XYZ file of C-alpha atoms in Angstrom:
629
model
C 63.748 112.153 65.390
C 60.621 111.565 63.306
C 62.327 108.745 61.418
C 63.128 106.957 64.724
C 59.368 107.197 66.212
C 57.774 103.323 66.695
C 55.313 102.983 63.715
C 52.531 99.439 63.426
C 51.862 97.212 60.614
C 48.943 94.682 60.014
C 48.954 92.991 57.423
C 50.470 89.629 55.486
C 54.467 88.791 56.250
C 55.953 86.047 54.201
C 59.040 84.429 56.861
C 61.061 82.114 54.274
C 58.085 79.186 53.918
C 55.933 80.598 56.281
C 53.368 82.903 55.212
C 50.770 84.293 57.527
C 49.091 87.637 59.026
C 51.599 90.080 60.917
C 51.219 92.691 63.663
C 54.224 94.133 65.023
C 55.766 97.321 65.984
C 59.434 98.714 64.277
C 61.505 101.456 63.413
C 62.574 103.522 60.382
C 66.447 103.752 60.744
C 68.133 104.393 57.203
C 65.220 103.345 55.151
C 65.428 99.708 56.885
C 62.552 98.613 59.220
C 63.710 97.621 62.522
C 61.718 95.470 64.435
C 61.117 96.825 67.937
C 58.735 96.059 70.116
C 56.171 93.523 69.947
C 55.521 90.851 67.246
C 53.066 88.313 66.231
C 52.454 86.244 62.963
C 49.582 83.573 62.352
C 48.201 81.309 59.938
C 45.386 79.047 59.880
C 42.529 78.036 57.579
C 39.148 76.797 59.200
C 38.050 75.741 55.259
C 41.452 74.197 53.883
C 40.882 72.142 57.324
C 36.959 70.729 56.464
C 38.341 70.095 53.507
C 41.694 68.344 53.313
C 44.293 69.730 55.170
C 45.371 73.100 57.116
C 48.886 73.923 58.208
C 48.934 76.504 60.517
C 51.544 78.404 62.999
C 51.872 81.371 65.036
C 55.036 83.105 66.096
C 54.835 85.480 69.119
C 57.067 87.649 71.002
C 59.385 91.241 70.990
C 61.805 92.851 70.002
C 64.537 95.262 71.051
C 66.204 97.271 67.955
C 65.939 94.605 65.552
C 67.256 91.707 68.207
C 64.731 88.999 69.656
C 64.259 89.791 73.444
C 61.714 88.393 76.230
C 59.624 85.795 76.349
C 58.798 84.017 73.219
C 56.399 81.112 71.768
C 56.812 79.285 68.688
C 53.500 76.847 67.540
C 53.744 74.800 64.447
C 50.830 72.486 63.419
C 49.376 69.957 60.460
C 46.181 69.754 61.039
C 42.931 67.322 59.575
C 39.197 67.107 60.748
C 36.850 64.505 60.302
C 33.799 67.594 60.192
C 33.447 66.822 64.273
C 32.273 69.818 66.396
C 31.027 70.548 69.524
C 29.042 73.849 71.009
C 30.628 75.535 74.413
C 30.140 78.449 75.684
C 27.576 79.141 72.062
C 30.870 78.955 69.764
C 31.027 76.212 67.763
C 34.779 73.999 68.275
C 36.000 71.743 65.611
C 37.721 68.830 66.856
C 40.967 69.142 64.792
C 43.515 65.495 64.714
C 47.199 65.697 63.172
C 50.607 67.051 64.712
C 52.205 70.190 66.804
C 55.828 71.458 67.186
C 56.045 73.916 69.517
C 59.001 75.551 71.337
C 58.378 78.302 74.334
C 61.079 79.704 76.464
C 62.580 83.486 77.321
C 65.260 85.323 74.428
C 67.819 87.622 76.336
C 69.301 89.707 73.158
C 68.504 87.183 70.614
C 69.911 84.243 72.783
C 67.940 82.004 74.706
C 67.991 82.381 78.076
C 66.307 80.200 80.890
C 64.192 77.402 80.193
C 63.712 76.637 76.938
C 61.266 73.351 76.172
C 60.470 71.943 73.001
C 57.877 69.788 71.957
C 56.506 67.788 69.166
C 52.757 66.388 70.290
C 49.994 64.312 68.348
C 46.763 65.694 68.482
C 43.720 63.932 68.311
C 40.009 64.693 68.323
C 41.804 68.217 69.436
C 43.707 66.457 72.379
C 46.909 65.377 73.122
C 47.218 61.774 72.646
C 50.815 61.257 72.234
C 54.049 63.240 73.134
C 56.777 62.334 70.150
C 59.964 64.496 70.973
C 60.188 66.936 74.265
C 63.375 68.789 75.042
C 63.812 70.313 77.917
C 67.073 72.796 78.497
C 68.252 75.670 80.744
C 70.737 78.457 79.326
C 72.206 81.178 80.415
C 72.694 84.179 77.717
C 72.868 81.120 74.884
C 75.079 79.032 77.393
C 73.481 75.552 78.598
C 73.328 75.108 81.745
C 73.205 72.313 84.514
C 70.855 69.332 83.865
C 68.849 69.038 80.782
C 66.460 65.801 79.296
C 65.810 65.056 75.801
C 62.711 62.888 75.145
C 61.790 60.541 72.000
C 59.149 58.003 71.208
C 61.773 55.585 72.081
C 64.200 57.169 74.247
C 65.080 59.188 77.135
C 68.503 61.468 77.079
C 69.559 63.193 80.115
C 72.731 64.948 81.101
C 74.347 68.059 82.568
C 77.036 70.928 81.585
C 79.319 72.989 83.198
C 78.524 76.749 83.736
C 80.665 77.357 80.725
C 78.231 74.840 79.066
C 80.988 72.531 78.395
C 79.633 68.462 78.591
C 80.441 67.291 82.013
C 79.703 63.914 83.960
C 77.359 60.983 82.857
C 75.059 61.358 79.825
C 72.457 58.547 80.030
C 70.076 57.194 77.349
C 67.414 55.052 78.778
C 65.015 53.437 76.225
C 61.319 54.065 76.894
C 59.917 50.721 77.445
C 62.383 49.812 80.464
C 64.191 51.414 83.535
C 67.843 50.156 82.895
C 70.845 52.537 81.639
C 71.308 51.367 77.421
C 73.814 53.908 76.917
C 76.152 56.309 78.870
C 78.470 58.650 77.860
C 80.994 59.727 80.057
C 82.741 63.197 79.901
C 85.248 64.962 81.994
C 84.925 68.497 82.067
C 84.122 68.527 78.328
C 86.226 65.384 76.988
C 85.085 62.190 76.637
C 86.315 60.045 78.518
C 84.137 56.532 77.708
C 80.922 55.315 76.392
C 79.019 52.217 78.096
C 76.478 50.335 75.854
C 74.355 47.979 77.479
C 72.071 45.582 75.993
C 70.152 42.396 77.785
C 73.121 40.517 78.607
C 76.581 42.174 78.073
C 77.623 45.047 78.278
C 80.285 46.898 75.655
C 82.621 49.697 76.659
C 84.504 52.065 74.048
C 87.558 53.807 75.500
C 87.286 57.532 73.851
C 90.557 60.167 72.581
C 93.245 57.484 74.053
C 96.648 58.757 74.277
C 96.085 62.270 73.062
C 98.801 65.009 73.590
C 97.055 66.774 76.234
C 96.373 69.873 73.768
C 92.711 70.295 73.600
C 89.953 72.659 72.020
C 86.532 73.357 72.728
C 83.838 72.836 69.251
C 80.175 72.456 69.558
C 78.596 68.532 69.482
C 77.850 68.314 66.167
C 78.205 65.735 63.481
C 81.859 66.993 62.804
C 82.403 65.683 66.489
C 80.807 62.309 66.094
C 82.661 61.894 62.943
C 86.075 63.188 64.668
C 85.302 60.364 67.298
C 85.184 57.816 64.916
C 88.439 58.192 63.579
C 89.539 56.908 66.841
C 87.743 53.769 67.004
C 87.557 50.528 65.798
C 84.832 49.399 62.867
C 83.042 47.312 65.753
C 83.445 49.897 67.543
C 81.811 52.642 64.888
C 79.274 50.240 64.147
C 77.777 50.022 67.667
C 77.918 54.191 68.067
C 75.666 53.857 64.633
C 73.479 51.153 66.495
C 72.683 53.340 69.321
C 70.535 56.430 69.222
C 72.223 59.580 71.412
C 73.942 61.433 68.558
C 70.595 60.893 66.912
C 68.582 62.465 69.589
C 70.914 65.484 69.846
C 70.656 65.668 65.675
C 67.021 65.702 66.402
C 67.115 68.180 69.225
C 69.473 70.745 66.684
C 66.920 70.600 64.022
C 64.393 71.961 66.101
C 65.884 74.885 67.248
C 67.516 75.759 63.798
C 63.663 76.018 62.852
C 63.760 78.694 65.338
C 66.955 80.447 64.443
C 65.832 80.477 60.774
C 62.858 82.074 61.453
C 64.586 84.903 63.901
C 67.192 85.139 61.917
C 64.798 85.914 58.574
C 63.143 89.296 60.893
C 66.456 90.276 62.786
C 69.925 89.546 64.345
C 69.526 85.856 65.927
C 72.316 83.526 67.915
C 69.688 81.432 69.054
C 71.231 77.827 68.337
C 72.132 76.438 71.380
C 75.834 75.223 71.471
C 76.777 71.989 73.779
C 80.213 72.317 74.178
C 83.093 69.772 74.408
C 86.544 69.107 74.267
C 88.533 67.281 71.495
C 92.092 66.153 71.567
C 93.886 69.155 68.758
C 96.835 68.463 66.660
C 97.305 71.850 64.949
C 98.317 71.240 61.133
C 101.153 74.139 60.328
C 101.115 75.798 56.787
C 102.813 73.131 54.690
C 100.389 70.515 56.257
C 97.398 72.573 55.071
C 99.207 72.692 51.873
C 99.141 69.362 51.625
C 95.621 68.888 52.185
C 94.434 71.540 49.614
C 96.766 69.155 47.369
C 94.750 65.905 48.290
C 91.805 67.702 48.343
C 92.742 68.670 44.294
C 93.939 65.252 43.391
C 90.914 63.380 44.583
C 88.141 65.574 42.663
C 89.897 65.749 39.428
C 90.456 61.731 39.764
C 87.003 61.485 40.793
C 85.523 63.394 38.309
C 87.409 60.831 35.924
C 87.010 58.006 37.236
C 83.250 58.530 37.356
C 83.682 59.540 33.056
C 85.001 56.050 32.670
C 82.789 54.207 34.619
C 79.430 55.419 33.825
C 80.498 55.165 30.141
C 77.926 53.216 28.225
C 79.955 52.478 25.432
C 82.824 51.101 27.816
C 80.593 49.326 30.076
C 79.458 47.190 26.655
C 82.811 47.167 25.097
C 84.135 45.707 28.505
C 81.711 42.756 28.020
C 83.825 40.960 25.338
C 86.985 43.049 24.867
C 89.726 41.834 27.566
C 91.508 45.277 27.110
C 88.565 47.314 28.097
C 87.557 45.126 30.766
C 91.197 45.700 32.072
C 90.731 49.101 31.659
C 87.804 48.938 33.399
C 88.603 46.690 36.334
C 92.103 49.048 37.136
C 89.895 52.144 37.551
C 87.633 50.148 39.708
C 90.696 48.730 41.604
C 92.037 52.200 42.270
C 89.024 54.155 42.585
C 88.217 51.409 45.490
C 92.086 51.271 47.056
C 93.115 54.316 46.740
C 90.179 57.135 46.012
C 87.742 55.958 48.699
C 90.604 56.302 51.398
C 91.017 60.058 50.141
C 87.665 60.219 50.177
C 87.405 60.353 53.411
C 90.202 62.768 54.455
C 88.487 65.274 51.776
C 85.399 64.604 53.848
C 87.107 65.487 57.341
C 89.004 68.640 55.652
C 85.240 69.812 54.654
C 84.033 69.245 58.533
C 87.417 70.954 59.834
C 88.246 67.969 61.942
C 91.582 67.019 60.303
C 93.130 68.296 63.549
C 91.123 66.667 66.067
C 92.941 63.404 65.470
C 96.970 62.613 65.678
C 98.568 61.955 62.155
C 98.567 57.977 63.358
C 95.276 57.626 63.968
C 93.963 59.555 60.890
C 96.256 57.123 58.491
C 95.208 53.709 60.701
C 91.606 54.709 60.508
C 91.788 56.004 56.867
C 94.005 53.057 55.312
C 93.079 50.214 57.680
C 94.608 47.302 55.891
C 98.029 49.226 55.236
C 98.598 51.786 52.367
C 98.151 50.621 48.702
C 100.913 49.496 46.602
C 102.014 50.515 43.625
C 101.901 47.238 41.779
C 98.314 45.254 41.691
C 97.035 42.695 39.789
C 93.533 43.009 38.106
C 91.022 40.272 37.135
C 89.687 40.144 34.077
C 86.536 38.046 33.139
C 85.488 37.170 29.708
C 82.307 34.918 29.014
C 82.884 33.477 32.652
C 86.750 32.872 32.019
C 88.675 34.267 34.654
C 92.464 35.658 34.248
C 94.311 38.621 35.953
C 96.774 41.144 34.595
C 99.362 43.182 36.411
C 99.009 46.804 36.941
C 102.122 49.344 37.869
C 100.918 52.839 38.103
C 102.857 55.515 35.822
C 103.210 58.004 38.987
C 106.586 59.051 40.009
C 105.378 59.442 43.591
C 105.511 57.320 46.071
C 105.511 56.383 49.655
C 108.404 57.125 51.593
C 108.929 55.801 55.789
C 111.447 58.991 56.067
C 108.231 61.603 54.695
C 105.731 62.622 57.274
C 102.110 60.854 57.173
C 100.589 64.333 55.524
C 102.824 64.192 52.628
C 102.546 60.228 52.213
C 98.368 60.462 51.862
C 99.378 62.991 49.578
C 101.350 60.749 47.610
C 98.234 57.865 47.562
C 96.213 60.848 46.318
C 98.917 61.612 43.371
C 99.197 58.126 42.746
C 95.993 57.808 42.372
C 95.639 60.538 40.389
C 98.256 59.587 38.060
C 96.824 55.973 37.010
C 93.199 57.019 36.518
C 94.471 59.414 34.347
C 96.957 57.193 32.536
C 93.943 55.057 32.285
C 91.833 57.674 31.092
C 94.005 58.516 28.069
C 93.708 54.551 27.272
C 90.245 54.576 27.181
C 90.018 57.356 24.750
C 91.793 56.265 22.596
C 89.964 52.838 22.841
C 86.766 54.742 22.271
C 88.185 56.497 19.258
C 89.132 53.546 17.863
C 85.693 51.562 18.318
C 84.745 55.049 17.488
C 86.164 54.912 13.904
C 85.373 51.086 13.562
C 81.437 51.858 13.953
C 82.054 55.657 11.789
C 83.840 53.064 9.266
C 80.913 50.193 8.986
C 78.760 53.085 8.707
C 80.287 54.536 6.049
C 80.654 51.579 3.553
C 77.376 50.690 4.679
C 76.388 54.370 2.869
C 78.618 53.872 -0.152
C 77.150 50.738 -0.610
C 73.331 51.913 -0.650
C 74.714 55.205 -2.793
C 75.584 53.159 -5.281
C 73.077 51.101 -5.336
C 70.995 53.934 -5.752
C 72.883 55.529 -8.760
C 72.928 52.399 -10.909
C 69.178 51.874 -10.242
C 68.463 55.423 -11.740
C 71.479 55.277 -14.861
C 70.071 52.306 -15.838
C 65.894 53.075 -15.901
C 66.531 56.284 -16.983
C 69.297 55.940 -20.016
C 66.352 54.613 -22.350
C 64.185 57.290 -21.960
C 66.763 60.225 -23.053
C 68.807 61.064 -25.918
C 71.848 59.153 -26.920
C 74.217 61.592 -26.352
C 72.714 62.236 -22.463
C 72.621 58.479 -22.181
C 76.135 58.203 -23.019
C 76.950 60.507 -20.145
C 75.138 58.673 -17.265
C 77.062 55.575 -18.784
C 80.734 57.157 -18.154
C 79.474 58.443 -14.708
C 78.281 54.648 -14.044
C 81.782 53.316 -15.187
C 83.547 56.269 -13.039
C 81.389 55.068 -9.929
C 82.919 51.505 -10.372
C 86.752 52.702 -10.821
C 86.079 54.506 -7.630
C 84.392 51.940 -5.555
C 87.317 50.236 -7.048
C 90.007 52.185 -5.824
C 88.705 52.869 -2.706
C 88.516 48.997 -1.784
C 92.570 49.264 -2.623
C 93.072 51.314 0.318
C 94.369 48.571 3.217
C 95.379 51.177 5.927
C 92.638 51.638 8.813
C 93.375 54.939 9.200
C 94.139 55.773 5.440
C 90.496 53.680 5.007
C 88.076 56.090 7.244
C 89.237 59.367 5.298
C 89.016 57.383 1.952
C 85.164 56.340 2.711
C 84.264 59.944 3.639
C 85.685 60.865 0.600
C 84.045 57.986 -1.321
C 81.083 58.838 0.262
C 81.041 62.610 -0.563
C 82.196 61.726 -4.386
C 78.755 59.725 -4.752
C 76.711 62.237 -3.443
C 78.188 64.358 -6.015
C 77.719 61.953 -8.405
C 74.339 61.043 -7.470
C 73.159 64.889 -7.946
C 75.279 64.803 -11.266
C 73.665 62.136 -13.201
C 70.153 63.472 -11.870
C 71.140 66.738 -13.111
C 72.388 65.058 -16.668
C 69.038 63.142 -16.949
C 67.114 67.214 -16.988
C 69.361 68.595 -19.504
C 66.962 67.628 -22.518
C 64.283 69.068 -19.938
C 66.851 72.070 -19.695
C 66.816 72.603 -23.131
C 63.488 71.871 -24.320
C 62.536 74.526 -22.290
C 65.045 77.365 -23.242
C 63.692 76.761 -26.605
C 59.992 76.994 -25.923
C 60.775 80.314 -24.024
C 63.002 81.532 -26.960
C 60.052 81.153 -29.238
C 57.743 84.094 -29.313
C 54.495 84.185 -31.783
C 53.977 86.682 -34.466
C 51.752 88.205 -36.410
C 52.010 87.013 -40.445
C 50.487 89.876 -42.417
C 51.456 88.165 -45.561
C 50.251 84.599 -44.204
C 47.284 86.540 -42.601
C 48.489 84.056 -39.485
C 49.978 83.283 -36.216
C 53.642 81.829 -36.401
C 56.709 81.019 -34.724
C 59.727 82.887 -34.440
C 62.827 82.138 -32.854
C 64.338 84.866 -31.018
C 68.341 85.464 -29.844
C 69.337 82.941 -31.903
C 72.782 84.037 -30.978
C 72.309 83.019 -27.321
C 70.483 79.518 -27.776
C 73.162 78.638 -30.060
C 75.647 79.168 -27.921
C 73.809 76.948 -25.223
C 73.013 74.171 -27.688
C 75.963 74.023 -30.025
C 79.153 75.570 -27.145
C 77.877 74.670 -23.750
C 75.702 72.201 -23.577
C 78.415 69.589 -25.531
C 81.129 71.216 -23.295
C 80.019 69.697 -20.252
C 78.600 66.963 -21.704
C 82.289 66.631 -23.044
C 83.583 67.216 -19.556
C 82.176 64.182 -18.129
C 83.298 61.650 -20.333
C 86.867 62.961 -20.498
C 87.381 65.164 -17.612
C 85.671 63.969 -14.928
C 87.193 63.461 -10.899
C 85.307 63.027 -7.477
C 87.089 66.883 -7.017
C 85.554 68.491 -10.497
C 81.557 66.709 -9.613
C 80.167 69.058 -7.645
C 81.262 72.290 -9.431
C 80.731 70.804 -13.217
C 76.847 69.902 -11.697
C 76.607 73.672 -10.105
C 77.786 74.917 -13.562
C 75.383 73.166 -15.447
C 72.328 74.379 -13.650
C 73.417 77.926 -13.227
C 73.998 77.943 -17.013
C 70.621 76.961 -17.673
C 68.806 80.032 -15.327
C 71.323 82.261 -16.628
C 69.962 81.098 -20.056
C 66.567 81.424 -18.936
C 67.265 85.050 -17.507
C 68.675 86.419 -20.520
C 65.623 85.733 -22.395
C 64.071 89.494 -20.959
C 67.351 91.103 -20.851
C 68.997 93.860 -23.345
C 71.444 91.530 -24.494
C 72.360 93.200 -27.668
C 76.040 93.859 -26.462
C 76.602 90.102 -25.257
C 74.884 88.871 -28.372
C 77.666 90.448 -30.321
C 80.734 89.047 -27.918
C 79.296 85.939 -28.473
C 78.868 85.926 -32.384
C 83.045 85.946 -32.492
C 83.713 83.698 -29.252
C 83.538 79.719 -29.487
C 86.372 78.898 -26.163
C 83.107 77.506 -23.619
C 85.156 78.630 -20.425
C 85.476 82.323 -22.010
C 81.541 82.018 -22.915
C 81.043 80.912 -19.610
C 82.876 83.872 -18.073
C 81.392 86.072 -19.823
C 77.832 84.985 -18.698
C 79.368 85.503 -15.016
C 78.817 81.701 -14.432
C 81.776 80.706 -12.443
C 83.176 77.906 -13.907
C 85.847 75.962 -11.839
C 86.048 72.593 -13.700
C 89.542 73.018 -15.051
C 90.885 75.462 -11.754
C-alpha cells in the first residue's frame, strides 16, 4: 500500500528538447513513477532575454495513472527585449517582442476532448500584434467533431465531420485578403467527391476516385491520402492541388499537435493526434500481389544502388568525355534509370505510404507509366566533342511484358528489366574501369622503371672510380644485367602479359638498386672487419705497442671464400629472382662477421680450417643462403 501512496517532486525534468523546472505529483508502481495527479513544467530566463535571446515554455495540467486527463495548456515562446520596462503595481515588467505557440483545450484519458484551439501569435513590445496560425477544433474522446476553422497568415480553412469524425460536406479555403470561395473540397460522407479551384476569372473543377468499385476504407488525411489522390489525376490536374494551399494547412495543423503528443507521450500513455477521417476507394492486393511488390520493391534498390555507382563515378564521368563506349555506357544507365527506375520509383514510394491499394491496378500503371510502358529496345545518343550519333540498346533480361499477365506482375517485369540492364551495364563498366585501370597502373609503371634506372646508372657510373677493381667490375655486370632486362621486358607485346612484366621489372630494379648500393660498401664491409680483428699488444721485447691480427681463421674465410663468392655470383649467376636474397646474404655475412669477433669461436675456427665449399661456410655461420635454391 505504501508503494502506491501519491509522493511530489520539484525539481528540473528534461521532456525530449525541453528542459525546464517540474512539480508534479506520481506514483511508485513496480519501481516506475507514474504520473498522477497534477503537473507543471516551466522555463524561462529573465538574463538570456536582456541579453540575446530566451526560449521559454510551460506545460500544465493532470494526470490519472500515468494517462493525460482534464484540462490542459501548452505555451511555447522565443522571446527578445530591447531592455524596455515599465513599473505597475511596484514590479518592474519587461516588454518582451518575438513569437508564441500555444495550444489549450480539455484531455479525456489522454485524448482530446472538447475544444481544442491552437495558436501561433507574434508578440511585440509584450502584445499581440499579429495572429500567424489559429486552429480551432471540437472532439469527442479523440473524435472530431462538427464544424472546425483552420487559420493562416494567408488563408482561412473551414469544414465539418460526421460524429464518427469522418470528412463530410464542403471544405472551403478562403484566402485572407478577399471574401470569395478559392478552393472547395467536396466530400460525401467521408469520400471525395470533387474539388473546385477558383481564381479571378475561371474556375477549375477536378472530378475525385471516378469509377471506383464501390469497396471503400476509412485512413486518416494525411500525406499518404493526398498522394493516393494523385494517382487518380491528371499532371494539370496534380499541379493545381500543389498550387493551392489546403493539404498544406492541414500539414500545418498536424505538426502542431504532434508537438503535443510528443511531449505527452515522453511523461505517459498519449493518443492525442487528432485523426480526420475519410474514405478511399480499396482494391485489396491478395498474397501473390504483395509478393510482387516486395519483388519490385527488391529490384529497384539494388538497381538503384547501381545505377547511382556508375553515375557518380568520377573516373567514368571523365572517361565518358572522349571515349564513345563509356559515354554509351553512360547514356544507357541514364536512359533506363530515367524510363524505367523513376516509374518504380514511385510504386516503391506508394508501397512505403501503404496506398498501393487505394487505387485500381489501371490507374496505378496510367499514372505510373504515363506515356506507355518502356520497350525493350532503345536507342542511345552518344556525343563526342559536339558530334552527335546514337547506338541501339536491347536489354539482356529474359522478362518481359506480357497483355495475358496481370498489371502487378508486368511492373514487376519493368522492375526486372530494369534490373537486368543496369546490371549488364554495370559489369561493362568494370571492366572498362579495369582496363583504364591497368592502362594508368601500366604508364605508371614504366614511368618507375624508367626513373629506376636512371637512378642506378647515375650511381654505377660515379661510384665505379672510387672502389676497387674487382667491386667495380661488379656494379659493371649489374649495369649490363639492368639493360638485358629493360631489354627483355620491352619484348613483351601482350597488354596483359605487359602489366605483370613491369611489376616484375619494377621489383627486379629495386633489387638491383639495393644490390649495387650494397656492392659499393663491401670495401667499407671489409675495411672494417679488419680494423675490429686487430687488437693492440703489449711488445716486451720491442718495449712497444703493436698490432696483432686476431682469428685469422675467420677473416680469411670472409676475404679469401666469401667475399669472392658473391662477388662471383653476380657476374655469373645473377637473375631478377636470386637479387634480393644474394644482397640479404651479403649484409648478414658481414654482422655475422662482425659478431663473431667476441664470440668463443674456437670450435668453428677449426670447421673452417678444413672447409673451402662458400655455401657449406655459409651454413655453417647460420646465414641462410638461398642463391642457388
Amino acid at each position: 500500500m505504501s508503494a502506491q501512496e501519491t509522493q511530489t517532486y520539484n525539481g528540473p525534468l528534461q521532456i525530449g528538447k525541453y528542459n525546464g523546472n517540474a512539480t508534479y505529483s506520481y506514483k511508485l508502481v513496480e519501481n516506475d513513477t507514474v504520473l498522477d495527479g497534477d503537473f507543471t513544467v516551466l522555463r524561462s530566463n529573465l538574463q538570456e532575454l536582456l541579453e540575446k535571446q530566451d526560449y521559454s515554455f510551460q506545460f500544465k495540467g493532470s494526470f490519472v495513472d500515468g494517462t493525460a486527463n482534464g484540462p490542459w495548456k501548452f505555451q511555447f515562446g522565443e522571446f527578445n527585449s530591447k531592455s524596455q520596462s515599465e513599473v505597475i503595481d511596484y514590479q518592474y515588467r519587461v516588454l518582451v517582442s518575438g513569437i508564441q505557440k500555444s495550444a489549450i483545450g480539455k484531455i479525456k484519458m489522454g485524448k482530446p476532448n472538447g475544444k481544442w484551439i491552437v495558436l501561433e501569435e507574434e508578440i511585440e513590445n509584450s502584445e499581440i500584434s499579429k495572429t500567424l496560425f489559429k486552429s480551432v477544433i471540437s472532439f469527442d474522446n479523440g473524435v472530431p467533431q462538427q464544424n472546425f476553422s483552420i487559420n493562416s497568415e494567408n488563408y482561412t480553412l473551414v469544414g465539418r465531420f460526421l460524429r464518427d469524425g469522418l470528412a463530410h460536406d464542403e471544405w472551403s479555403l478562403f484566402p485572407s485578403n478577399g471574401i470569395d470561395q478559392f478552393e472547395s473540397w467536396y466530400f460525401k460522407d467521408g469520400l471525395l467527391q470533387s474539388i473546385r479551384v477558383d481564381d479571378e476569372s475561371d474556375h477549375k473543377t477536378i472530378k475525385a476516385f471516378q469509377g471506383y468499385n464501390s469497396q471503400t476504407k476509412i485512413i486518416n488525411l494525411n500525406a499518404g491520402y493526398i498522394k493516393a489522390l494523385e494517382i487518380q489525376l491528371s499532371q494539370v490536374d496534380i499541379d493545381i492541388l500543389h498550387h493551392n494551399s489546403l493539404p498544406e494547412l492541414l500539414k500545418q495543423n498536424a505538426a502542431r499537435y504532434q508537438e503535443v503528443d510528443d511531449i505527452l507521450s515522453a511523461l505517459g500513455k498519449s493518443e492525442f493526434l487528432p485523426e480526420f477521417k475519410v474514405k478511399v476507394p480499396y482494391y485489396p492486393l491478395d498474397s501473390l500481389e504483395v509478393a510482387n511488390v516486395d519483388s519490385i520493391v527488391s529490384y529497384y534498390k539494388k538497381a538503384n544502388e547501381l545505377s547511382e555507382s556508375i553515375l557518380q563515378n568520377s573516373q567514368l564521368n571523365i572517361l565518358k568525355l572522349s571515349d564513345s563506349n563509356t559515354a554509351y555506357q553512360y547514356n544507357t544507365v541514364l536512359y533506363l534509370k530515367e524510363k524505367f527506375l523513376k516509374p518504380i520509383e514511385e510504386i516503391v514510394n506508394y508501397d512505403s505510404l501503404n496506398i498501393l491499394e487505394y487505387t485500381s491496378r489501371e490507374q496505378l500503371v496510367n499514372h505510373v507509366f504515363s506515356d506507355g510502358m518502356p520497350e525493350s529496345k532503345m536507342d542511345i545518343e552518344i556525343q563526342i566533342d559536339s558530334i552527335t550519333s546514337s547506338k541501339s540498346y536491347s536489354l539482356p533480361s529474359s522478362d518481359t511484358i506480357n497483355n495475358d499477365n496481370s498489371i502487378i506482375v508486368n511492373i514487376e517485369a519493368v522492375a526486372k528489366m530494369g534490373y537486368d540492364g543496369i546490371l549488364s551495364i554495370a559489369n561493362e563498366v568494370k571492366e572498362t574501369l579495369t582496363q583504364e585501370k591497368r592502362q594508368n597502373e601500366l604508364a605508371s609503371l614504366e614511368e618507375e622503371i624508367i626513373q629506376k634506372n636512371d637512378s642506378m646508372v647515375i650511381f654505377i657510373d660515379s661510384t665505379s672510380a672510387t672502389i676497387p677493381l674487382k667491386y667495380a667490375t661488379a656494379l659493371k655486370q649489374l649495369k649490363s644485367f639492368t639493360n638485358n632486362t629493360l631489354n627483355e621486358y620491352s619484348k613483351v607485346k601482350s597488354a596483359q602479359n605487359r602489366l605483370a612484366a613491369a611489376r616484375s621489372t619494377v621489383d627486379c630494379l629495386n633489387n638491383l638498386n639495393d644490390l649495387s648500393r650494397t656492392v659499393s660498401l663491401m670495401p667499407a664491409y671489409q675495411t672494417d672487419i679488419i680494423e675490429n680483428y686487430t687488437d693492440r699488444i703489449w711488445n716486451p721485447f720491442m718495449a712497444t705497442l703493436m698490432d696483432e691480427d686476431i682469428k685469422k681463421r675467420i677473416t680469411s674465410t670472409y676475404t679469401k671464400i666469401l667475399e669472392p663468392y658473391f662477388l662471383t655470383e653476380i657476374e655469373q649467376q645473377i637473375s631478377c629472382e636470386s637479387i634480393e636474397d644474394l644482397n640479404k646474404n651479403i649484409t648478414a655475412t658481414y654482422k655475422k662477421i662482425l659478431e663473431l669477433k667476441d664470440q668463443n669461436t674456437k670450435k668453428l675456427e677449426r670447421k673452417l680450417k678444413k672447409e673451402k665449399d662458400p655455401v657449406t661456410v655459409l651454413e655453417m655461420l647460420n646465414v641462410q643462403n638461398t642463391t642457388k635454391q
